Amino acid sequence: MITLYLAEDQGLLNSALSQLLELEDDLHVLGSSRDGQTAWLDINKLKPDVAILDIEMPKASGLDVADDIHNANLKTKVIILTTFAQKAYFERTVKAQVNGYLLKDGPNDELVAAIRNVMAGQTIYDPELVQNMVTASDNPLTHQEMSVLKAAADGQSTKQIAESLFLSDGTVRNYLSAIFSKLGVHNRLEAVNLAKTNKWLS
Amino acid sequence: MITLYLAEDQGLLNSALSQLLELEDDLHVLGSSRDGQTAWLDINKLKPDVAILDIEMPKASGLDVADDIHNANLKTKVIILTTFAQKAYFERTVKAQVNGYLLKDGPNDELVAAIRNVMAGQTIYDPELVQNMVTASDNPLTHQEMSVLKAAADGQSTKQIAESLFLSDGTVRNYLSAIFSKLGVHNRLEAVNLAKTNKWLS
DNA sequence: GGAATGGCATGACATTTGTCATGGTGAATC
DNA sequence: GATTCACCATGACAAATGTCATGCCATTCC
């Protein structure tokens, strides 16, 4: 019998998956939650064999929870279940030593199969993700540039950004200019759009 | 026996719900799809009692499909199932004479109950949605202003927007200025952010 | 040690953006 | 028919934005 824990933000998917997984003879769902914080508390208490974690959740992301699990030396295996095949996510995934990375795109049989395979010691990565690994672009921006871009993404003016980062107006504009040149765009909106599609922000 | 059709973009939720609904004694899922176009073709052929439609789908939205169903005078009832309680969506929902509007936030029992109630002739609206109806703000922008804002949202410059809409530079800037004043903001990025959170774009 | 590199910081300059005053049109109201 | 109103359109002006040349400092690599 494989014991499971499910952390998934969206209520409908959470309840549907819980019930469906429970129907499998060799699987048992110990519990579920809809935010990262209670997920970690529950997992630390219940010590399931496998934790299925969404990335985008309130309070703490699935990757944060994966870190917690690893730092506490639990033998709980981790499967990340998410909507997007983003390189940015994947890099953190590897660092968090996750056992599986599945997209919400596939049917639920795929998830069930993945659970059994992970328990058998395998590591599962979605093929679409691997493909994106090659094509997707790395974030070329420095730490300061990211700070400026994040502020700009909120719609802040040069002056506001300068004040909050304790820089001069000119410096902020120069960072933005450097950002544009690195990203191959010519204004803030284009830069923000590009950063968002690559999930560099937030 | 109530016959169902399910149109849901996200593969995992689609397959999970199909299986779960099929388990109910009085429900039978005739088919499912992951885009609006095949959904409408299937529904027109299979004529289910109830169609459960996601809004955000490729090719045609759930609201488009609802319109099709109504225009063809099918007696298929429609339940819209979506992530957000957005006023913008809801207004189209009312026009499409939809029988139910549920959020993906609730557990699946809620969906099952809604299906039975809708078949009994009731109309179901999620409470959270009704609340948002009061608080949410209407889009105050004119048609031209929306055209300009959409172009601006892509990161286009004033000149590019002017060319694509056959206006002078000054006119485009004036539209943007009017937009800012209506929305109470002071630059394109803020305007675009606000429009996006209110789902006025796309 | 010297050269090259990458991140950080600034101000001068040209361009783009945002504001405002002005005017035209058609539809609704009196 | 006059008046109001909403929408559309433009250009002049001021302010914000984007570009560029320049310099500092720490690290890395001959």
Short mmCIF file of C-alpha atoms (C1' of nucleotides) in Angstrom, two decimals:
data_model
loop_
_atom_site.label_atom_id
_atom_site.label_comp_id
_atom_site.label_asym_id
_atom_site.label_seq_id
_atom_site.Cartn_x
_atom_site.Cartn_y
_atom_site.Cartn_z
CA MET A 1 0.00 0.00 0.00
CA ILE A 2 1.41 3.36 -1.08
CA THR A 3 0.40 6.30 1.12
CA LEU A 4 -0.08 9.70 -0.54
CA TYR A 5 -0.44 13.36 0.31
CA LEU A 6 -1.93 15.84 -2.15
CA ALA A 7 -1.32 19.60 -2.18
CA GLU A 8 -3.32 21.34 -4.87
CA ASP A 9 -4.66 24.86 -4.85
CA GLN A 10 -7.68 24.35 -7.10
CA GLY A 11 -10.48 22.86 -5.01
CA LEU A 12 -12.17 20.92 -7.76
CA LEU A 13 -9.01 19.18 -8.95
CA ASN A 14 -7.97 18.56 -5.36
CA SER A 15 -11.18 16.77 -4.41
CA ALA A 16 -11.48 14.95 -7.73
CA LEU A 17 -7.93 13.60 -7.57
CA SER A 18 -8.22 12.63 -3.92
CA GLN A 19 -11.27 10.52 -4.60
CA LEU A 20 -9.89 9.03 -7.78
CA LEU A 21 -6.55 8.06 -6.29
CA GLU A 22 -8.28 6.54 -3.29
CA LEU A 23 -10.15 4.21 -5.67
CA GLU A 24 -6.90 2.52 -6.69
CA ASP A 25 -6.34 -0.65 -4.64
CA ASP A 26 -2.71 -0.02 -3.82
CA LEU A 27 -3.01 3.72 -3.10
CA HIS A 28 -4.23 5.51 0.00
CA VAL A 29 -4.57 9.29 0.38
CA LEU A 30 -3.61 10.32 3.92
CA GLY A 31 -4.67 13.91 3.43
CA SER A 32 -4.71 16.96 1.21
CA SER A 33 -4.50 20.72 1.46
CA ARG A 34 -4.80 23.81 -0.67
CA ASP A 35 -1.76 25.82 0.44
CA GLY A 36 1.93 25.11 0.87
CA GLN A 37 2.13 25.93 4.54
CA THR A 38 -0.41 23.42 5.85
CA ALA A 39 0.88 20.95 3.26
CA TRP A 40 4.31 20.93 4.90
CA LEU A 41 2.90 20.68 8.42
CA ASP A 42 0.71 17.75 7.39
CA ILE A 43 3.47 15.98 5.49
CA ASN A 44 5.89 16.31 8.38
CA LYS A 45 3.30 14.72 10.66
CA LEU A 46 1.82 12.06 8.38
CA LYS A 47 5.05 11.09 6.59
CA PRO A 48 3.42 9.78 3.39
CA ASP A 49 5.36 7.66 0.89
CA VAL A 50 4.70 10.14 -1.90
CA ALA A 51 3.75 13.84 -1.85
CA ILE A 52 2.06 15.24 -4.94
CA LEU A 53 2.64 19.00 -5.02
CA ASP A 54 1.30 21.79 -7.17
CA ILE A 55 3.79 24.62 -7.68
CA GLU A 56 1.52 27.65 -7.61
CA MET A 57 -0.12 27.65 -4.20
CA PRO A 58 -0.76 30.32 -1.55
CA LYS A 59 1.68 30.86 1.33
CA ALA A 60 4.39 28.47 0.08
CA SER A 61 4.98 26.98 -3.36
CA GLY A 62 5.29 23.31 -4.04
CA LEU A 63 9.00 23.79 -4.60
CA ASP A 64 9.32 25.36 -1.15
CA VAL A 65 7.60 22.33 0.34
CA ALA A 66 9.91 20.04 -1.62
CA ASP A 67 12.88 21.88 -0.08
CA ASP A 68 11.39 21.46 3.39
CA ILE A 69 10.91 17.74 2.85
CA HIS A 70 14.48 17.32 1.68
CA ASN A 71 15.95 19.44 4.49
CA ALA A 72 14.08 17.40 7.10
CA ASN A 73 15.49 14.18 5.63
CA LEU A 74 12.06 12.63 5.25
CA LYS A 75 12.00 9.65 2.94
CA THR A 76 8.81 10.97 1.34
CA LYS A 77 9.18 11.05 -2.45
CA VAL A 78 8.02 14.16 -4.25
CA ILE A 79 6.08 14.49 -7.50
CA ILE A 80 5.60 18.04 -8.79
CA LEU A 81 2.36 18.52 -10.68
CA THR A 82 2.01 21.77 -12.56
CA THR A 83 0.47 23.53 -15.52
CA PHE A 84 3.55 24.85 -17.24
CA ALA A 85 6.69 23.30 -18.60
CA GLN A 86 8.88 26.24 -17.60
CA LYS A 87 12.62 26.06 -17.50
CA ALA A 88 12.69 28.45 -14.56
CA TYR A 89 10.62 26.05 -12.48
CA PHE A 90 12.57 23.06 -13.60
CA GLU A 91 15.89 24.39 -12.41
CA ARG A 92 14.57 24.78 -8.91
CA THR A 93 13.00 21.35 -9.24
CA VAL A 94 16.35 19.73 -9.85
CA LYS A 95 17.90 21.54 -6.89
CA ALA A 96 15.05 20.35 -4.68
CA GLN A 97 15.88 16.78 -5.71
CA VAL A 98 12.37 16.00 -6.81
CA ASN A 99 11.45 12.51 -8.00
CA GLY A 100 8.93 13.41 -10.66
CA TYR A 101 7.71 16.39 -12.66
CA LEU A 102 4.35 15.98 -14.41
CA LEU A 103 2.14 18.39 -16.33
CA LYS A 104 -1.55 18.77 -15.55
CA ASP A 105 -2.02 18.25 -19.25
CA GLY A 106 -1.96 14.48 -19.24
CA PRO A 107 -4.71 12.05 -18.14
CA ASN A 108 -4.87 10.85 -14.57
CA ASP A 109 -3.65 7.36 -15.48
CA GLU A 110 -0.35 9.04 -16.14
CA LEU A 111 -0.25 10.35 -12.59
CA VAL A 112 -1.13 6.95 -11.15
CA ALA A 113 1.56 5.31 -13.24
CA ALA A 114 4.06 7.94 -12.17
CA ILE A 115 3.31 7.34 -8.50
CA ARG A 116 4.05 3.62 -8.85
CA ASN A 117 7.18 4.23 -10.90
CA VAL A 118 8.52 6.77 -8.44
CA MET A 119 7.93 4.33 -5.60
CA ALA A 120 9.89 1.76 -7.62
CA GLY A 121 12.84 4.15 -7.52
CA GLN A 122 12.49 5.78 -10.92
CA THR A 123 12.64 9.49 -11.64
CA ILE A 124 9.97 10.80 -14.02
CA TYR A 125 10.17 13.93 -16.14
CA ASP A 126 7.52 15.00 -18.59
CA PRO A 127 8.86 14.83 -22.18
CA GLU A 128 7.45 18.26 -23.06
CA LEU A 129 9.44 19.70 -20.22
CA VAL A 130 12.68 18.16 -21.41
CA GLN A 131 12.07 19.65 -24.83
CA ASN A 132 11.50 23.09 -23.34
CA MET A 133 14.76 22.73 -21.44
CA VAL A 134 16.62 22.96 -24.71
CA THR A 135 14.65 25.72 -26.38
CA ALA A 136 13.75 27.90 -23.40
CA SER A 137 16.04 30.82 -22.65
CA ASP A 138 17.80 31.48 -19.40
CA ASN A 139 17.27 34.68 -17.51
CA PRO A 140 20.25 36.86 -18.50
CA LEU A 141 19.52 39.66 -16.04
CA THR A 142 21.56 40.51 -12.96
CA HIS A 143 20.11 40.84 -9.50
CA GLN A 144 19.81 44.64 -9.64
CA GLU A 145 18.33 44.51 -13.12
CA MET A 146 15.69 42.13 -11.88
CA SER A 147 14.85 44.45 -8.98
CA VAL A 148 14.37 47.30 -11.40
CA LEU A 149 12.33 45.22 -13.82
CA LYS A 150 10.07 43.92 -11.06
CA ALA A 151 9.37 47.46 -9.91
CA ALA A 152 8.77 48.57 -13.48
CA ALA A 153 6.37 45.66 -13.98
CA ASP A 154 4.13 47.09 -11.28
CA GLY A 155 3.84 50.27 -13.34
CA GLN A 156 6.15 52.35 -11.16
CA SER A 157 7.77 55.40 -12.74
CA THR A 158 11.52 55.87 -13.00
CA LYS A 159 11.44 58.24 -10.04
CA GLN A 160 9.52 55.82 -7.83
CA ILE A 161 11.86 52.98 -8.70
CA ALA A 162 14.87 55.16 -8.02
CA GLU A 163 13.55 56.12 -4.60
CA SER A 164 12.69 52.60 -3.51
CA LEU A 165 16.08 51.24 -4.59
CA PHE A 166 18.10 54.28 -3.43
CA LEU A 167 19.47 54.99 -6.89
CA SER A 168 19.48 58.05 -9.10
CA ASP A 169 16.98 58.47 -11.91
CA GLY A 170 19.71 58.05 -14.48
CA THR A 171 20.90 54.79 -13.00
CA VAL A 172 17.45 53.28 -13.10
CA ARG A 173 17.01 54.34 -16.70
CA ASN A 174 20.36 52.84 -17.51
CA TYR A 175 19.42 49.51 -15.94
CA LEU A 176 16.26 49.49 -17.98
CA SER A 177 18.23 50.28 -21.09
CA ALA A 178 20.60 47.41 -20.34
CA ILE A 179 17.62 45.12 -19.80
CA PHE A 180 16.11 46.13 -23.14
CA SER A 181 19.35 45.51 -24.93
CA LYS A 182 19.81 42.08 -23.33
CA LEU A 183 16.24 41.08 -24.11
CA GLY A 184 16.21 42.62 -27.57
CA VAL A 185 13.26 44.93 -26.89
CA HIS A 186 12.79 48.70 -26.76
CA ASN A 187 10.41 49.61 -23.96
CA ARG A 188 9.24 48.57 -20.49
CA LEU A 189 6.06 46.89 -21.61
CA GLU A 190 7.83 44.63 -24.07
CA ALA A 191 10.42 43.75 -21.45
CA VAL A 192 7.77 42.95 -18.86
CA ASN A 193 5.78 40.86 -21.33
CA LEU A 194 8.84 38.86 -22.28
CA ALA A 195 9.84 38.35 -18.66
CA LYS A 196 6.34 37.18 -17.80
CA THR A 197 6.15 34.63 -20.59
CA ASN A 198 9.47 33.27 -19.35
CA LYS A 199 8.24 33.31 -15.75
CA TRP A 200 11.19 35.38 -14.61
CA LEU A 201 9.03 37.68 -12.54
CA SER A 202 7.12 37.22 -9.27
CA MET B 1 -30.24 8.85 -16.31
CA ILE B 2 -28.70 12.26 -16.99
CA THR B 3 -26.36 12.40 -19.97
CA LEU B 4 -23.38 14.75 -19.82
CA TYR B 5 -20.76 16.31 -22.05
CA LEU B 6 -17.56 17.77 -20.62
CA ALA B 7 -15.40 20.43 -22.28
CA GLU B 8 -12.30 21.19 -20.24
CA ASP B 9 -8.93 22.33 -21.49
CA GLN B 10 -6.75 20.90 -18.73
CA GLY B 11 -6.20 17.22 -19.47
CA LEU B 12 -5.86 16.04 -15.91
CA LEU B 13 -9.05 17.69 -14.69
CA ASN B 14 -10.86 16.56 -17.81
CA SER B 15 -10.02 12.89 -17.34
CA ALA B 16 -10.48 12.97 -13.58
CA LEU B 17 -13.91 14.56 -13.77
CA SER B 18 -15.04 12.26 -16.56
CA GLN B 19 -14.23 9.20 -14.52
CA LEU B 20 -15.66 10.60 -11.32
CA LEU B 21 -18.96 11.72 -12.85
CA GLU B 22 -19.32 8.35 -14.56
CA LEU B 23 -19.19 6.69 -11.14
CA GLU B 24 -22.46 8.34 -10.10
CA ASP B 25 -25.39 6.00 -10.71
CA ASP B 26 -27.66 8.54 -12.39
CA LEU B 27 -25.00 10.25 -14.52
CA HIS B 28 -23.46 9.17 -17.82
CA VAL B 29 -20.70 11.01 -19.66
CA LEU B 30 -21.31 10.81 -23.41
CA GLY B 31 -18.01 12.42 -24.30
CA SER B 32 -15.45 15.11 -23.57
CA SER B 33 -13.05 17.37 -25.42
CA ARG B 34 -10.30 19.88 -24.75
CA ASP B 35 -11.26 22.69 -27.11
CA GLY B 36 -14.44 24.62 -27.85
CA GLN B 37 -14.68 23.73 -31.51
CA THR B 38 -14.87 19.95 -31.17
CA ALA B 39 -17.01 20.46 -28.07
CA TRP B 40 -19.72 22.15 -30.14
CA LEU B 41 -19.54 19.55 -32.91
CA ASP B 42 -19.84 16.73 -30.39
CA ILE B 43 -22.65 18.37 -28.44
CA ASN B 44 -24.65 19.04 -31.59
CA LYS B 45 -24.33 15.38 -32.50
CA LEU B 46 -24.72 13.72 -29.09
CA LYS B 47 -27.33 16.13 -27.66
CA PRO B 48 -26.51 15.57 -23.97
CA ASP B 49 -28.86 16.71 -21.21
CA VAL B 50 -26.17 18.88 -19.64
CA ALA B 51 -22.98 20.39 -21.07
CA ILE B 52 -20.26 21.34 -18.60
CA LEU B 53 -18.06 23.99 -20.20
CA ASP B 54 -14.79 25.61 -19.21
CA ILE B 55 -14.49 29.21 -20.39
CA GLU B 56 -10.82 29.41 -21.29
CA MET B 57 -10.30 26.86 -24.05
CA PRO B 58 -8.48 26.87 -27.40
CA LYS B 59 -10.35 27.66 -30.64
CA ALA B 60 -13.68 28.65 -29.01
CA SER B 61 -14.49 29.63 -25.43
CA GLY B 62 -17.14 27.95 -23.33
CA LEU B 63 -19.30 31.03 -23.71
CA ASP B 64 -19.06 30.75 -27.49
CA VAL B 65 -20.22 27.14 -27.25
CA ALA B 66 -23.09 28.21 -24.97
CA ASP B 67 -24.16 30.70 -27.65
CA ASP B 68 -24.03 27.98 -30.29
CA ILE B 69 -26.17 25.67 -28.17
CA HIS B 70 -28.74 28.39 -27.60
CA ASN B 71 -28.83 29.48 -31.23
CA ALA B 72 -29.39 25.91 -32.38
CA ASN B 73 -32.33 25.59 -29.96
CA LEU B 74 -30.92 22.47 -28.38
CA LYS B 75 -32.53 21.62 -25.07
CA THR B 76 -29.08 20.86 -23.62
CA LYS B 77 -28.60 22.75 -20.36
CA VAL B 78 -25.30 24.53 -19.83
CA ILE B 79 -23.12 24.75 -16.74
CA ILE B 80 -20.11 27.05 -16.98
CA LEU B 81 -17.15 25.88 -14.93
CA THR B 82 -14.31 28.32 -14.55
CA THR B 83 -11.47 29.52 -12.36
CA PHE B 84 -12.40 33.16 -11.91
CA ALA B 85 -15.43 35.00 -10.65
CA GLN B 86 -15.08 37.81 -13.16
CA LYS B 87 -17.83 40.27 -13.85
CA ALA B 88 -16.77 40.51 -17.47
CA TYR B 89 -17.39 36.79 -17.93
CA PHE B 90 -20.62 36.84 -16.04
CA GLU B 91 -22.24 39.43 -18.25
CA ARG B 92 -21.70 37.28 -21.30
CA THR B 93 -22.92 34.31 -19.29
CA VAL B 94 -26.28 35.95 -18.65
CA LYS B 95 -26.64 36.83 -22.32
CA ALA B 96 -25.88 33.25 -23.29
CA GLN B 97 -28.73 32.13 -21.01
CA VAL B 98 -26.61 29.71 -19.11
CA ASN B 99 -28.17 27.51 -16.43
CA GLY B 100 -25.28 27.40 -14.00
CA TYR B 101 -22.01 29.14 -13.23
CA LEU B 102 -19.62 27.32 -10.89
CA LEU B 103 -16.07 28.00 -9.78
CA LYS B 104 -13.37 25.37 -9.98
CA ASP B 105 -12.70 26.27 -6.38
CA GLY B 106 -15.36 24.07 -4.84
CA PRO B 107 -15.30 20.29 -4.30
CA ASN B 108 -16.68 17.97 -6.96
CA ASP B 109 -19.77 17.11 -4.88
CA GLU B 110 -20.80 20.69 -5.60
CA LEU B 111 -20.62 20.04 -9.32
CA VAL B 112 -22.61 16.83 -9.04
CA ALA B 113 -25.27 18.58 -6.97
CA ALA B 114 -25.37 21.44 -9.48
CA ILE B 115 -25.94 19.01 -12.35
CA ARG B 116 -28.95 17.49 -10.62
CA ASN B 117 -30.38 20.86 -9.62
CA VAL B 118 -30.00 22.26 -13.09
CA MET B 119 -31.79 19.22 -14.49
CA ALA B 120 -34.57 19.92 -11.99
CA GLY B 121 -34.99 23.32 -13.60
CA GLN B 122 -33.00 25.46 -11.19
CA THR B 123 -30.42 28.07 -12.13
CA ILE B 124 -27.21 27.98 -10.09
CA TYR B 125 -24.78 30.85 -9.56
CA ASP B 126 -21.75 30.65 -7.34
CA PRO B 127 -22.14 32.97 -4.32
CA GLU B 128 -18.63 34.38 -4.70
CA LEU B 129 -19.53 35.43 -8.20
CA VAL B 130 -22.64 37.29 -7.08
CA GLN B 131 -20.53 39.14 -4.54
CA ASN B 132 -18.02 40.16 -7.18
CA MET B 133 -20.87 41.42 -9.33
CA VAL B 134 -21.39 44.21 -6.86
CA THR B 135 -17.78 45.12 -6.17
CA ALA B 136 -16.21 44.53 -9.58
CA SER B 137 -15.85 47.51 -11.88
CA ASP B 138 -17.24 47.76 -15.37
CA ASN B 139 -15.01 48.49 -18.30
CA PRO B 140 -15.40 52.24 -18.88
CA LEU B 141 -13.41 52.33 -22.12
CA THR B 142 -14.78 52.94 -25.58
CA HIS B 143 -14.18 50.68 -28.54
CA GLN B 144 -11.33 52.76 -29.94
CA GLU B 145 -9.75 53.14 -26.53
CA MET B 146 -9.78 49.37 -26.17
CA SER B 147 -8.12 48.95 -29.57
CA VAL B 148 -5.37 51.30 -28.52
CA LEU B 149 -4.94 49.69 -25.12
CA LYS B 150 -4.75 46.20 -26.60
CA ALA B 151 -2.04 47.34 -28.99
CA ALA B 152 -0.20 49.07 -26.17
CA ALA B 153 -0.44 45.92 -24.06
CA ASP B 154 1.66 44.09 -26.65
CA GLY B 155 4.41 46.63 -26.10
CA GLN B 156 3.84 48.54 -29.34
CA SER B 157 5.09 52.12 -29.50
CA THR B 158 2.82 55.08 -30.18
CA LYS B 159 3.98 55.17 -33.78
CA GLN B 160 3.27 51.49 -34.37
CA ILE B 161 -0.18 51.77 -32.84
CA ALA B 162 -0.93 54.86 -34.93
CA GLU B 163 0.06 53.06 -38.11
CA SER B 164 -1.95 49.93 -37.43
CA LEU B 165 -5.08 51.91 -36.53
CA PHE B 166 -4.62 54.60 -39.22
CA LEU B 167 -4.46 57.44 -36.71
CA SER B 168 -1.96 60.19 -36.05
CA ASP B 169 0.58 59.90 -33.26
CA GLY B 170 -1.16 62.62 -31.31
CA THR B 171 -4.51 60.90 -31.45
CA VAL B 172 -3.11 57.68 -30.11
CA ARG B 173 -1.42 59.51 -27.27
CA ASN B 174 -4.65 61.30 -26.55
CA TYR B 175 -6.55 58.03 -26.36
CA LEU B 176 -3.98 56.69 -23.97
CA SER B 177 -4.25 59.81 -21.88
CA ALA B 178 -8.03 59.45 -21.75
CA ILE B 179 -7.61 55.81 -20.74
CA PHE B 180 -5.25 56.77 -17.93
CA SER B 181 -7.63 59.39 -16.66
CA LYS B 182 -10.59 57.02 -16.73
CA LEU B 183 -8.65 54.30 -14.97
CA GLY B 184 -6.93 56.65 -12.54
CA VAL B 185 -3.40 55.69 -13.56
CA HIS B 186 -0.49 57.51 -15.16
CA ASN B 187 1.29 55.24 -17.63
CA ARG B 188 0.77 52.36 -20.03
CA LEU B 189 2.05 49.67 -17.76
CA GLU B 190 -0.31 50.58 -14.95
CA ALA B 191 -3.20 50.75 -17.39
CA VAL B 192 -2.37 47.36 -18.86
CA ASN B 193 -1.98 45.79 -15.42
CA LEU B 194 -5.34 47.12 -14.29
CA ALA B 195 -7.04 45.98 -17.47
CA LYS B 196 -5.55 42.53 -17.10
CA THR B 197 -6.66 42.05 -13.52
CA ASN B 198 -10.16 43.03 -14.64
CA LYS B 199 -9.94 40.70 -17.63
CA TRP B 200 -10.79 43.47 -20.06
CA LEU B 201 -8.07 42.47 -22.49
CA SER B 202 -7.81 39.60 -24.96
"C1'" DG C 1 51.35 42.91 -11.94
"C1'" DG C 2 48.58 44.06 -15.91
"C1'" DA C 3 44.63 43.14 -18.90
"C1'" DA C 4 40.13 41.80 -19.51
"C1'" DT C 5 35.60 41.15 -17.78
"C1'" DG C 6 31.19 41.96 -15.54
"C1'" DG C 7 28.39 44.39 -12.36
"C1'" DC C 8 27.28 48.89 -10.53
"C1'" DA C 9 26.48 53.89 -10.93
"C1'" DT C 10 25.89 58.56 -13.07
"C1'" DG C 11 24.67 62.61 -16.12
"C1'" DA C 12 24.02 64.67 -20.88
"C1'" DC C 13 21.24 64.25 -24.80
"C1'" DA C 14 17.50 62.92 -28.08
"C1'" DT C 15 13.28 60.63 -28.38
"C1'" DT C 16 9.04 59.11 -26.77
"C1'" DT C 17 5.30 59.63 -23.88
"C1'" DG C 18 1.57 61.99 -21.38
"C1'" DT C 19 -1.33 66.33 -20.82
"C1'" DC C 20 -4.21 69.74 -22.36
"C1'" DA C 21 -6.79 72.98 -25.26
"C1'" DT C 22 -9.34 72.78 -29.30
"C1'" DG C 23 -12.56 71.32 -32.81
"C1'" DG C 24 -15.51 68.05 -35.58
"C1'" DT C 25 -19.40 64.74 -35.87
"C1'" DG C 26 -23.76 62.32 -34.99
"C1'" DA C 27 -27.45 60.85 -31.69
"C1'" DA C 28 -30.54 61.97 -28.02
"C1'" DT C 29 -33.29 65.44 -25.52
"C1'" DC C 30 -35.81 69.48 -24.95
"C1'" DG D 1 -33.85 74.04 -34.29
"C1'" DA D 2 -30.96 74.46 -30.37
"C1'" DT D 3 -28.55 72.09 -26.74
"C1'" DT D 4 -26.34 68.57 -24.64
"C1'" DC D 5 -23.58 64.59 -24.69
"C1'" DA D 6 -20.36 60.99 -26.06
"C1'" DC D 7 -17.00 59.74 -29.17
"C1'" DC D 8 -13.44 60.73 -32.39
"C1'" DA D 9 -9.39 63.37 -33.95
"C1'" DT D 10 -5.36 66.61 -33.89
"C1'" DG D 11 -1.16 69.41 -32.56
"C1'" DA D 12 1.55 72.18 -29.11
"C1'" DC D 13 3.88 71.74 -24.98
"C1'" DA D 14 5.99 69.67 -20.80
"C1'" DA D 15 7.55 65.60 -18.58
"C1'" DA D 16 9.21 61.00 -18.57
"C1'" DT D 17 11.75 57.59 -20.95
"C1'" DG D 18 15.51 55.41 -23.53
"C1'" DT D 19 20.42 55.76 -25.31
"C1'" DC D 20 25.09 56.50 -24.85
"C1'" DA D 21 29.72 57.75 -23.19
"C1'" DT D 22 32.06 57.56 -19.09
"C1'" DG D 23 33.99 55.95 -14.76
"C1'" DC D 24 34.54 52.96 -10.47
"C1'" DC D 25 35.39 48.64 -8.28
"C1'" DA D 26 36.05 43.70 -7.64
"C1'" DT D 27 37.19 39.28 -9.78
"C1'" DT D 28 39.34 36.35 -13.05
"C1'" DC D 29 42.81 35.09 -16.25
"C1'" DC D 30 46.99 35.37 -18.39
#
